[in-house]
Amino acid sequence: MRRILLTIAMAICAVAMQAQLSIEQIFNAAWASDPNVTEAVVTGKAARKINSRLERLAFFKADAAVYGERVCKLILADAHNASGRDLRYSDGKLSYAYLALNNPQPNSLNTYLYFVESRRKTQSSTIMVVLLEGKLSAKEQAKIIESLKKNKK
């Protein structure tokens, strides 16, 4: 009986790990000790104040030279499961990504991932990742992302 329960528990953990996005790794505060990293996660009522249909917003901004390659690998891993994707490259490197990961379950949340690398001539380039969860239209997503860009300049 114990063996059966252990097998069931391991199967549940494996399914849960598969369902989790690779990009979630950057929101576990592992890199937040770096003073050049900005990370924020907003959930529940605070997220619904931003948009009534938003359940979670996660934001990550960092130096592209330090974190860009690792973050791009995570995004490309998630792109395989996306129902909608727009990937753009510059000089052979990922410079922009938009992923829509729609959950087929009724009344479940969808996940939207936005990534951009800002290249500047005078300063080092930065990467920005925004993860949105909820039932949002394209206009609602764009409005949230634009407000983040304005607030972070």
XYZ file of C-alpha atoms in Angstrom:
153
model
C 0.000 0.000 0.000
C 2.827 2.369 0.860
C 4.490 1.689 -2.456
C 1.284 2.471 -4.340
C 0.848 5.775 -2.505
C 4.462 6.699 -3.171
C 4.059 5.906 -6.874
C 0.903 8.017 -7.086
C 2.600 10.916 -5.283
C 5.592 10.752 -7.629
C 3.294 10.711 -10.674
C 1.420 13.771 -9.405
C 4.703 15.619 -8.816
C 5.926 14.734 -12.311
C 2.730 16.060 -13.912
C 2.896 19.251 -11.841
C 6.513 19.820 -12.824
C 5.684 19.339 -16.516
C 2.848 21.856 -16.313
C 5.085 24.518 -14.772
C 6.771 26.897 -17.151
C 10.542 26.901 -17.457
C 10.588 30.694 -17.116
C 9.133 30.395 -13.585
C 12.706 29.721 -12.424
C 13.571 33.420 -12.672
C 10.776 34.380 -10.274
C 11.958 32.270 -7.339
C 14.129 35.089 -5.923
C 17.368 33.217 -6.721
C 18.717 36.187 -8.685
C 17.018 38.884 -6.616
C 20.129 39.289 -4.436
C 21.861 40.857 -7.458
C 21.461 44.651 -7.051
C 21.128 44.969 -10.854
C 18.029 42.725 -10.952
C 14.501 44.046 -10.517
C 11.928 41.405 -9.703
C 8.317 41.722 -8.607
C 5.337 39.388 -8.343
C 1.811 40.726 -7.823
C -1.102 38.364 -7.137
C -4.701 38.322 -5.923
C -6.408 41.614 -5.072
C -3.322 43.674 -5.907
C -3.223 42.163 -9.413
C -6.962 42.737 -9.902
C -6.427 46.433 -9.064
C -4.212 46.622 -12.159
C -6.832 44.815 -14.274
C -9.974 43.093 -13.001
C -9.240 39.963 -15.069
C -5.576 39.684 -14.035
C -4.684 37.096 -11.382
C -0.892 37.299 -11.407
C 1.759 39.589 -12.798
C 5.464 38.736 -12.559
C 8.117 41.193 -13.702
C 11.865 40.656 -14.171
C 14.465 43.122 -15.445
C 18.215 42.469 -15.552
C 21.488 43.002 -17.392
C 21.381 41.133 -20.710
C 25.088 40.297 -20.636
C 24.700 38.461 -17.319
C 21.230 36.876 -17.588
C 20.209 37.104 -21.238
C 21.433 33.740 -22.479
C 19.910 31.776 -19.562
C 16.583 33.584 -19.787
C 16.392 33.097 -23.572
C 16.915 29.338 -23.174
C 14.017 29.189 -20.695
C 11.750 31.175 -23.001
C 12.567 28.977 -25.996
C 11.811 25.872 -23.909
C 8.361 27.296 -23.093
C 7.762 28.316 -26.718
C 7.346 24.648 -27.694
C 4.125 24.409 -25.650
C 2.716 27.803 -26.608
C -0.552 27.987 -28.499
C 0.589 31.287 -29.968
C 4.101 32.647 -30.350
C 5.959 35.527 -31.908
C 9.746 35.191 -31.713
C 12.101 37.762 -33.197
C 15.865 37.644 -33.511
C 18.520 40.283 -33.959
C 22.131 39.397 -34.776
C 21.297 35.725 -34.249
C 19.992 36.275 -30.700
C 16.446 36.296 -29.373
C 15.467 39.946 -28.962
C 11.670 39.731 -28.582
C 9.196 37.032 -27.650
C 5.482 36.860 -27.022
C 3.978 33.543 -25.972
C 0.340 32.721 -25.309
C -0.129 29.546 -23.298
C -3.857 28.897 -23.286
C -5.195 26.426 -20.769
C -7.825 24.159 -22.376
C -9.661 23.638 -19.073
C -12.902 25.666 -18.835
C -12.723 28.679 -16.503
C -8.951 28.286 -16.107
C -6.349 31.007 -16.418
C -4.243 31.621 -19.486
C -0.587 32.596 -19.303
C 0.994 35.268 -21.452
C 4.753 35.794 -21.608
C 6.429 38.899 -22.959
C 10.210 39.296 -23.388
C 12.255 42.119 -24.861
C 15.928 43.022 -24.930
C 16.661 46.749 -24.950
C 19.939 47.441 -26.664
C 21.554 50.792 -26.021
C 24.744 52.263 -27.405
C 25.668 54.190 -24.273
C 24.705 51.635 -21.594
C 24.654 47.880 -21.308
C 21.530 46.272 -22.709
C 18.793 44.988 -20.437
C 16.198 42.252 -20.678
C 12.646 42.489 -19.437
C 10.281 39.572 -18.868
C 6.605 40.025 -18.001
C 4.420 37.053 -17.135
C 0.648 37.616 -16.984
C -1.974 35.125 -15.822
C -5.667 35.639 -16.315
C -8.281 35.893 -19.043
C -6.952 38.979 -20.811
C -7.579 40.352 -24.280
C -4.656 41.447 -26.432
C -5.533 45.108 -25.720
C -5.550 44.498 -21.961
C -2.158 42.786 -22.139
C -0.685 45.625 -24.196
C -2.017 48.230 -21.775
C -0.445 46.460 -18.773
C 2.906 46.047 -20.523
C 2.961 49.674 -21.687
C 2.265 50.850 -18.137
C 5.198 48.765 -16.895
C 7.507 50.253 -19.523
C 6.521 53.779 -18.531
C 6.976 53.086 -14.804
C 10.378 51.428 -15.209
C 12.141 54.092 -17.284
